[in-house]
Structure formats: structure tokens, C-alpha cells
Amino acid sequence: MKNKILLALMFFLFPLIARAENKNICLNIKDMSCAMCAARVEGALKKVDGVTKCSVDNKTAKGSCDYDDTKTSADKILEACNKTGFKCEKCE
């Protein structure tokens, strides 16, 4: 009985899991002057539900986030970055 239930769950959940795709966004972050600024931005980005990995470098004024596009979007990541007080936009 347990095997049938597990099989049924796998049958119905697999398409949902398969649709999840990790994406990456590159960020240009202006006005960071120190490592504490970068840590503040990175901490805010890591709190966004769906962000799986994130790094921010104040020396290059860049950030990078890997995220699950079924849980969040690039716009939400940009919004979280901008809420820290630093100007943030997608890299071109």
C-alpha cells in the first residue's frame, strides 16, 4: 500500500518538480563603499524566498544570485537589493 501511495505521489509531483528551474541574475550595485555594504546587500538577497545562492563584491560593484524561478523572480531580487538603500540593476 505504501509503495502505491509513493508511486502516485511521484507521478503527480514529478511534473511540478521538473518545472522548477534554477536561474541566475547578475546585478550592478552602485554606491557600495566597503565589505559591510556588500554583506548587508548579500544578507538581504539571501532572505528572498527562492534564492539558493548569492554573492556580492563591493570592489567590483557586482552581485550574483541563483534562484528558483518557481518561488521568486528577478524583479523581486532587484526590489530586495534596492530596499537596502543601494541602487541596483540587472547587468547587461
Tab-separated table of C-alpha atoms in Angstrom:
chain	number	residue	atom	x	y	z
A	1	MET	CA	0.000	0.000	0.000
A	2	LYS	CA	2.832	2.420	0.874
A	3	ASN	CA	4.509	1.746	-2.469
A	4	LYS	CA	1.320	2.597	-4.351
A	5	ILE	CA	0.963	5.854	-2.447
A	6	LEU	CA	4.606	6.767	-3.073
A	7	LEU	CA	4.268	5.917	-6.745
A	8	ALA	CA	1.130	8.036	-7.026
A	9	LEU	CA	2.849	10.966	-5.285
A	10	MET	CA	5.858	10.697	-7.557
A	11	PHE	CA	3.609	10.560	-10.612
A	12	PHE	CA	1.792	13.762	-9.625
A	13	LEU	CA	4.696	15.676	-8.069
A	14	PHE	CA	7.405	14.950	-10.633
A	15	PRO	CA	5.998	17.347	-13.258
A	16	LEU	CA	5.921	20.116	-10.641
A	17	ILE	CA	9.490	19.434	-9.565
A	18	ALA	CA	10.698	19.152	-13.156
A	19	ARG	CA	9.336	22.631	-13.951
A	20	ALA	CA	11.468	24.270	-11.279
A	21	GLU	CA	14.461	25.800	-12.966
A	22	ASN	CA	17.349	27.475	-11.263
A	23	LYS	CA	18.227	30.753	-12.893
A	24	ASN	CA	20.938	33.299	-12.306
A	25	ILE	CA	20.811	37.056	-12.196
A	26	CYS	CA	23.838	39.333	-12.397
A	27	LEU	CA	23.487	42.651	-10.563
A	28	ASN	CA	25.211	46.018	-10.834
A	29	ILE	CA	25.095	47.589	-7.377
A	30	LYS	CA	26.070	51.244	-7.037
A	31	ASP	CA	27.341	53.216	-4.042
A	32	MET	CA	28.818	50.327	-2.022
A	33	SER	CA	31.950	51.555	-0.277
A	34	CYS	CA	33.023	48.653	1.937
A	35	ALA	CA	32.724	44.966	2.722
A	36	MET	CA	29.993	45.720	5.278
A	37	CYS	CA	27.887	47.260	2.498
A	38	ALA	CA	28.314	44.115	0.432
A	39	ALA	CA	27.450	41.933	3.436
A	40	ARG	CA	24.289	43.973	4.055
A	41	VAL	CA	23.125	43.568	0.453
A	42	GLU	CA	24.069	39.886	0.351
A	43	GLY	CA	22.190	39.227	3.588
A	44	ALA	CA	19.053	40.897	2.228
A	45	LEU	CA	19.229	38.926	-1.014
A	46	LYS	CA	19.693	35.613	0.794
A	47	LYS	CA	16.456	36.273	2.714
A	48	VAL	CA	14.410	36.309	-0.500
A	49	ASP	CA	12.448	33.059	-0.623
A	50	GLY	CA	13.758	31.053	-3.566
A	51	VAL	CA	17.300	32.453	-3.610
A	52	THR	CA	19.588	29.433	-3.367
A	53	LYS	CA	22.994	31.097	-3.611
A	54	CYS	CA	24.174	34.679	-3.589
A	55	SER	CA	27.417	36.647	-3.535
A	56	VAL	CA	28.147	40.372	-3.600
A	57	ASP	CA	31.530	42.072	-4.116
A	58	ASN	CA	31.910	45.736	-3.211
A	59	LYS	CA	35.182	46.058	-5.170
A	60	THR	CA	33.575	45.160	-8.490
A	61	ALA	CA	30.149	46.574	-7.544
A	62	LYS	CA	28.588	43.315	-8.740
A	63	GLY	CA	26.347	40.670	-7.292
A	64	SER	CA	25.131	37.308	-8.477
A	65	CYS	CA	22.154	35.266	-7.306
A	66	ASP	CA	20.978	31.797	-8.196
A	67	TYR	CA	17.253	31.404	-7.648
A	68	ASP	CA	14.345	29.046	-8.152
A	69	ASP	CA	12.054	30.761	-10.633
A	70	THR	CA	9.001	28.967	-9.251
A	71	LYS	CA	9.463	30.767	-5.903
A	72	THR	CA	10.775	34.196	-6.863
A	73	SER	CA	11.621	36.411	-9.804
A	74	ALA	CA	14.400	38.696	-10.944
A	75	ASP	CA	12.158	41.676	-10.143
A	76	LYS	CA	11.751	40.574	-6.523
A	77	ILE	CA	15.513	40.161	-6.181
A	78	LEU	CA	16.096	43.636	-7.617
A	79	GLU	CA	13.462	45.037	-5.251
A	80	ALA	CA	15.160	43.432	-2.231
A	81	CYS	CA	18.504	44.880	-3.311
A	82	ASN	CA	17.078	48.365	-3.810
A	83	LYS	CA	15.425	48.246	-0.373
A	84	THR	CA	18.894	48.107	1.190
A	85	GLY	CA	19.452	51.689	0.001
A	86	PHE	CA	21.844	50.850	-2.825
A	87	LYS	CA	20.902	51.365	-6.454
A	88	CYS	CA	20.659	48.005	-8.154
A	89	GLU	CA	20.027	46.960	-11.754
A	90	LYS	CA	20.469	43.892	-13.913
A	91	CYS	CA	23.796	43.507	-15.704
A	92	GLU	CA	23.562	43.821	-19.456
